[in-house]
XYZ file of C-alpha atoms in Angstrom:
357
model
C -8.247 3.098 -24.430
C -7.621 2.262 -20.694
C -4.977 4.376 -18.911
C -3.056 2.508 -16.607
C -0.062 3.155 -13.940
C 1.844 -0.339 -14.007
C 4.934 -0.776 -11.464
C 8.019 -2.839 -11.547
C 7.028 -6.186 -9.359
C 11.040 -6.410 -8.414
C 11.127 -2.746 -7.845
C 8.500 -0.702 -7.162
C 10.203 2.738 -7.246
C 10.224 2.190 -10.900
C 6.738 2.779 -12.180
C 4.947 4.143 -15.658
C 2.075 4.953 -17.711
C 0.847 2.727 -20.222
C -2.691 2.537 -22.587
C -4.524 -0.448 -23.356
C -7.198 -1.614 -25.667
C -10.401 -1.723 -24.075
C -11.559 -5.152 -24.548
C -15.690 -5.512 -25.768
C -17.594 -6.739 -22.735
C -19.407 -10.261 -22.341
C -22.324 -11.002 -21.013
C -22.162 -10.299 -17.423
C -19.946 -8.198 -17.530
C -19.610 -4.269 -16.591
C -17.126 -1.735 -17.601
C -16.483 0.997 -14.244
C -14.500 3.950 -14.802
C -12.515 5.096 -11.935
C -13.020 8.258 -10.310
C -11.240 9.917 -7.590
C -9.452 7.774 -5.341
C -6.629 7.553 -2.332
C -2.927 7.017 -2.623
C -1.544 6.586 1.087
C 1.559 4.578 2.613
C -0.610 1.598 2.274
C -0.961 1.177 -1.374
C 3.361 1.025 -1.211
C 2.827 -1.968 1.340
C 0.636 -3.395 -0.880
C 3.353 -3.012 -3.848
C 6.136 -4.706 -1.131
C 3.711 -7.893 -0.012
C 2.110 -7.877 -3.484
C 3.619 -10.983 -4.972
C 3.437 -13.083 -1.121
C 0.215 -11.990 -0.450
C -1.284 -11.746 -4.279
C -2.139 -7.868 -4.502
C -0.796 -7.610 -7.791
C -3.354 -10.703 -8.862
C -6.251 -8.862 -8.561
C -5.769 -6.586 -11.532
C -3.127 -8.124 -14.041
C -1.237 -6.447 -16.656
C 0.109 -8.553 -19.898
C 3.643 -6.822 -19.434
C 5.945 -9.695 -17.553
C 7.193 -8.463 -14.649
C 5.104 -5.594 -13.954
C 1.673 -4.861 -12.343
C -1.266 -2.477 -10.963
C -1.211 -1.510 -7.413
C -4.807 -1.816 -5.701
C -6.430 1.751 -4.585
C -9.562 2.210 -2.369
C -12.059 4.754 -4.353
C -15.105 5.454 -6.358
C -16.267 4.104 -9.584
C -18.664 4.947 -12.224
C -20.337 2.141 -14.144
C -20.358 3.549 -17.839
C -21.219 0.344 -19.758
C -23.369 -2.883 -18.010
C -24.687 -6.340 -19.798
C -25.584 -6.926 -15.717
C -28.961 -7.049 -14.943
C -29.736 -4.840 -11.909
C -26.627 -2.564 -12.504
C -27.344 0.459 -14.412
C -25.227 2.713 -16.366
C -24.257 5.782 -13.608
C -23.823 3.513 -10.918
C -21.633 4.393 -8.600
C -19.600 1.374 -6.435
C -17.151 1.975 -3.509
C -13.972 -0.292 -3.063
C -10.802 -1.933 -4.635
C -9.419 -0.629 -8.113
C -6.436 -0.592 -9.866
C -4.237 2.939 -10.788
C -6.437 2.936 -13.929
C -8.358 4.949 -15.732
C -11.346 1.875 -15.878
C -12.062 -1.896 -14.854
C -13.896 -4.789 -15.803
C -15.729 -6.777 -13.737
C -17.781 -9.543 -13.485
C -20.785 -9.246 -10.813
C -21.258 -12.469 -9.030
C -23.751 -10.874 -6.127
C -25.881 -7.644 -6.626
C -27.902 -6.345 -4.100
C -29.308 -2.613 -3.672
C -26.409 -1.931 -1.438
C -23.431 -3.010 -3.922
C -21.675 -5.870 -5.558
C -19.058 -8.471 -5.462
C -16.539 -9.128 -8.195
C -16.737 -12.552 -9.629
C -14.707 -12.707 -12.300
C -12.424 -15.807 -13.196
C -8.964 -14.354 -11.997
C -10.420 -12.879 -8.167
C -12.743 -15.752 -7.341
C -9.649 -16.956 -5.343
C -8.740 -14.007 -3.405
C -10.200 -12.470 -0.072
C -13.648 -11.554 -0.759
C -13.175 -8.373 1.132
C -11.046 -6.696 -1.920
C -14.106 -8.352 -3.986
C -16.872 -6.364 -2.709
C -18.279 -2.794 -4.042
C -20.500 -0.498 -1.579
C -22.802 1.205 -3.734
C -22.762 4.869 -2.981
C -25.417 6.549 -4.953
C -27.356 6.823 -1.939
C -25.107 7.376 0.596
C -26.186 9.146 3.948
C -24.844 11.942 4.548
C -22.309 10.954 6.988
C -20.696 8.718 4.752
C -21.020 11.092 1.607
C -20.184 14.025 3.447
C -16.599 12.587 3.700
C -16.044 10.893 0.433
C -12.655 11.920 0.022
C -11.948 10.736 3.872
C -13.975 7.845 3.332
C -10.865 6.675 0.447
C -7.950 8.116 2.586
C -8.823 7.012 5.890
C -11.491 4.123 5.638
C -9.097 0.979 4.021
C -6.315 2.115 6.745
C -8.873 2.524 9.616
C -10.268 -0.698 9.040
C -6.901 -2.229 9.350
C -6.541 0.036 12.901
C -10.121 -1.459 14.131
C -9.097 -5.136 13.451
C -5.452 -4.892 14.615
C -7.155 -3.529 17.968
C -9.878 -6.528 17.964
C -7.086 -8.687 17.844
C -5.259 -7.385 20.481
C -8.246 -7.543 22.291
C -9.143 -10.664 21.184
C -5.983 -12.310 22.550
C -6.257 -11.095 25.617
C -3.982 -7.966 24.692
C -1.372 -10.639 24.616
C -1.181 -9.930 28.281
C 0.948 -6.779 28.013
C 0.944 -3.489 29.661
C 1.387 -1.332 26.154
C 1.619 -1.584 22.566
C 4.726 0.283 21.061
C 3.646 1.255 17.456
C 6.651 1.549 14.724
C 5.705 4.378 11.984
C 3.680 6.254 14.467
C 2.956 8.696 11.883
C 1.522 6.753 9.381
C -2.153 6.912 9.231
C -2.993 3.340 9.934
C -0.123 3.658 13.074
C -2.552 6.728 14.553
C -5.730 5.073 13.834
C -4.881 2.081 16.147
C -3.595 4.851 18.302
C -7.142 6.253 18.549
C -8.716 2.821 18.889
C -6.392 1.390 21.726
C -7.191 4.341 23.432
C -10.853 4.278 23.171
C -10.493 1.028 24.567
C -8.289 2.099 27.524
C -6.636 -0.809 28.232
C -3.140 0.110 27.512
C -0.503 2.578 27.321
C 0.140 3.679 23.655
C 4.015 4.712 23.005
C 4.529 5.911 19.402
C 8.316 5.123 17.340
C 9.005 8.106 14.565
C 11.522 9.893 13.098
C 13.360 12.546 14.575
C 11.779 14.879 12.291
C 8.305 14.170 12.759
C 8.041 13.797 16.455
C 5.978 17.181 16.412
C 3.218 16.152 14.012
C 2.860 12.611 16.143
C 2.910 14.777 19.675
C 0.445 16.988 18.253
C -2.026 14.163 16.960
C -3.154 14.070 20.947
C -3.347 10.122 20.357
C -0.415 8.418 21.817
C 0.979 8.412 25.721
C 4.537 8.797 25.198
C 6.335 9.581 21.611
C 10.238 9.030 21.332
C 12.306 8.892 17.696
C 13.496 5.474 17.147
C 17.349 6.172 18.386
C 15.642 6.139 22.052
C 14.381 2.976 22.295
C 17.022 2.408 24.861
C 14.879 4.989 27.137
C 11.803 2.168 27.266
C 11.162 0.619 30.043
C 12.439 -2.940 29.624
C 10.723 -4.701 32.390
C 7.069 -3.851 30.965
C 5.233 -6.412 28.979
C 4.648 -5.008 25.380
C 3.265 -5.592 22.336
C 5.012 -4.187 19.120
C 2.791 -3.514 16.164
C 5.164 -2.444 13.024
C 4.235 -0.501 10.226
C 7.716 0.410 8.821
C 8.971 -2.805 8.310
C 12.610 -1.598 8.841
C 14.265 -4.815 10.188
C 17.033 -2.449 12.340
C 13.868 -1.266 13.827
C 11.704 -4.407 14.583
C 15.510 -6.127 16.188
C 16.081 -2.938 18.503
C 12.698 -3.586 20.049
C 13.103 -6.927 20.355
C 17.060 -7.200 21.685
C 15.416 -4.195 24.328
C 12.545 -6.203 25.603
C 13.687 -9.550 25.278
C 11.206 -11.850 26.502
C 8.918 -9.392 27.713
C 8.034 -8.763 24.296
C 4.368 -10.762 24.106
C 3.790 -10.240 20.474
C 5.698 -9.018 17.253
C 2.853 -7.827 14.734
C 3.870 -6.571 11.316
C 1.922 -4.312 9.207
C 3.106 -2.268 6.751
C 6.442 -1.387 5.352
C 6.517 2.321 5.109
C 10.686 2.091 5.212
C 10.240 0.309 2.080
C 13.605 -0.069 1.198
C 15.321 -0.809 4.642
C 16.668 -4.480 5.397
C 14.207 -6.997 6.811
C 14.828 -8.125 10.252
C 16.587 -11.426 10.934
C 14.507 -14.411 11.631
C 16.331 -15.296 15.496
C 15.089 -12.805 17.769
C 14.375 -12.971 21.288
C 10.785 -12.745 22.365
C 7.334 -13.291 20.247
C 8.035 -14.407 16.763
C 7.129 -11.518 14.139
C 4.349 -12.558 12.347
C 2.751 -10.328 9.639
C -0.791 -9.274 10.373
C -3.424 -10.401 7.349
C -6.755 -8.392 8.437
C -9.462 -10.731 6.170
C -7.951 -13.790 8.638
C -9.318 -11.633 11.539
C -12.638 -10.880 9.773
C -12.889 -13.963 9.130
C -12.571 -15.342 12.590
C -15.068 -12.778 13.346
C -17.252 -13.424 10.980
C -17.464 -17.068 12.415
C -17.786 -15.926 15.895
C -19.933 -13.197 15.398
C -21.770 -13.554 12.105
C -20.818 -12.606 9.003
C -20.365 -8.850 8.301
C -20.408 -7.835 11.887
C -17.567 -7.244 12.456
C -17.239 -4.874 9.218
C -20.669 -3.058 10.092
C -19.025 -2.296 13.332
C -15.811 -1.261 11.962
C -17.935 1.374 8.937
C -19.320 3.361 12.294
C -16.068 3.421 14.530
C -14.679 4.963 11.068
C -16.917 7.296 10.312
C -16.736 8.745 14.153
C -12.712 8.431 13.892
C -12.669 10.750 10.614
C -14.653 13.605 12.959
C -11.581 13.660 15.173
C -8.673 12.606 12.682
C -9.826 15.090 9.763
C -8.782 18.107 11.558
C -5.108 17.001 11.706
C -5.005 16.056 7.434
C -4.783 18.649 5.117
C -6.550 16.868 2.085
C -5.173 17.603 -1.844
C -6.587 16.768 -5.706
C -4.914 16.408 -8.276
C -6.123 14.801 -12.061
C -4.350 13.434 -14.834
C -1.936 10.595 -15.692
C 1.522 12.434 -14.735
C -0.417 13.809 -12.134
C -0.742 9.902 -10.740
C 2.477 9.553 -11.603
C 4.229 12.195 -9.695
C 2.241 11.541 -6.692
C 3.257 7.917 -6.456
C 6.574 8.486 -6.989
C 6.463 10.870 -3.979
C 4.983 8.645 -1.613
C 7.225 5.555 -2.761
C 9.842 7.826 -2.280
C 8.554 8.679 1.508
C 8.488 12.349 0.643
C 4.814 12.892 1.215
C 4.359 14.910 4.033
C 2.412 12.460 7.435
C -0.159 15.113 7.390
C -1.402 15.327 3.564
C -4.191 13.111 2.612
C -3.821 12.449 -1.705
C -6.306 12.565 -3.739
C -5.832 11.412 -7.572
C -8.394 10.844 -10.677
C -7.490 10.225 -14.198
């Protein structure tokens, strides 16, 4: 039987566990069971965008109306009729909340493989392809669990910043980020400031200004009732990771037309009202990172842009581990309690979650 955690497509705070028949395998086809993998802010935003941006395609459920949310994590391969994947194999990427997967191998190479089958042949290959991590070096294998928390969400931080520098950063003086404690938010945080060329101001709650101040990473850090105190007159960029519309119109109304670009992320205020569509300055426009790896990809060759964005990770983990406090926890309520925590927002911005089934 295949353990699942399937959530309500229309709402996504209601979620359960369900079993399944495990369906024989075909030829070309291998059965992976999933091991331990990350349950972040991300995987909510994923729930949110899942029917406009097809998250909940990649790994259907036969019960209308609900789904399987995507998780970054290790797999085991426990049955193969794939040539050149072995039983024991052990793959790096996408899966569902589920206790195992089926896929079809399209592309295998010593270093992983992509998922062909019928239903995903249509979606960004990026979700589609598998790292294999049996032979990991050590500095990716000495952070597995950091390598599922951090690695999907860092990625995003790396290409939001090659955006921004790719257009120029927009020709603003700073980038205000929304949700500054969300782990994606402080990854472009530590990125931007690598790069140096702009001030980094950080939006949070009241209550979690101290964990944001402490993270070192951003220039200035107010809650979001003092947006007022911004300097109106600078040229800004607003990334948004809360998707709170009250939030995303009090930047714009403040900045007006010095507001160069509106980029949308994530929705960690889940349940807050979306902003209206007439706003003064940049347009919002939600950011999709496989467009910007693809435009890499064409300027730079393909995977270049990824390769690039594997080492930046694996040096911002040194630095970023120290401020996560990293928990496991197994078992199918286990999964369940934990997701209903961090769809609830009641994870704390400092925990990293583990889960396996």
């Amino acid at each position: 039987m295949t353990t699942k955690l399937i959530v309500n497509r229309a709402r996504i705070d209601e979620a359960k566990i369900v079993q399944r028949d495990e369906a024989p395998l075909d030829d070309g086809q291998i059965r992976v069971a999933t091991r331990r993998f990350a349950l972040t802010a991300n995987n909510i935003s994923y729930a949110l965008s899942g029917e406009a941006i097809g998250y909940w395609r990649f790994f259907p459920d036969h019960d209308d109306g609900w789904g399987c949310v995507p998780v970054w994590g290790f797999g085991e391969v426990t049955e193969s009729r794939v040539d050149g994947v072995g039983i024991g194999d052990c793959y790096w990427g996408f899966f569902p909340m589920a206790s195992d997967l089926v896929m079809a191998p399209s592309k295998v190479s010593a270093n992983g493989i992509t998922d062909g089958i019928a239903h995903r042949r249509e979606l960004p290959y990026v979700y589609n392809m598998y790292a294999r991590a049996n032979d990991d070096p050590a500095p990716l294998a000495d952070i597995a669990d950091l390598r599922s928390l951090m690695f999907p969400l860092l990625t995003t931080s790396y290409v939001i910043d090659d955006y921004i520098a790719d257009n120029g950063g927009f020709g603003a003086d700073q980038v205000i980020i929304g949700s500054a404690s969300s782990k994606t938010a402080f990854g472009l945080a530590f990125y931007l400031r690598q790069r140096g060329a702009q001030q980094v101001i950080g939006l949070t709650s009241a209550r979690n200004i101290g964990f944001v101040e402490g993270l070192g990473l951003y220039d200035r850090v107010i809650d979001y009732g003092s947006i007022d105190t911004l300097d109106r007159a600078r040229r800004s960029v607003f990334v948004d990771m809360s998707g709170d519309g009250t939030i995303v119109a009090a930047v714009h109304h403040h900045f007006g037309e010095q507001l160069k670009a509106s980029i949308g992320v994530g929705a960690t205020h889940w349940g807050a009202d979306r902003a209206p569509r007439d706003l003064p300055g940049a347009r919002p426009a939600f950011f999709f990172a496989p467009s910007q790896i693809a435009k890499r990809d064409a300027d730079w060759g393909a995977g270049v842009l990824m390769r690039r964005a594997v080492e930046a990770n694996i040096a911002a983990c040194a630095v970023l581990a120290a401020r996560m406090t990293v928990t496991a926890s197994q078992g199918a309520d286990a999964i369940a309690a934990a997701y209903a925590d961090m769809v609830a927002g009641s994870t704390p911005p400092d925990r990293g979650v583990i889960l396996s089934f």
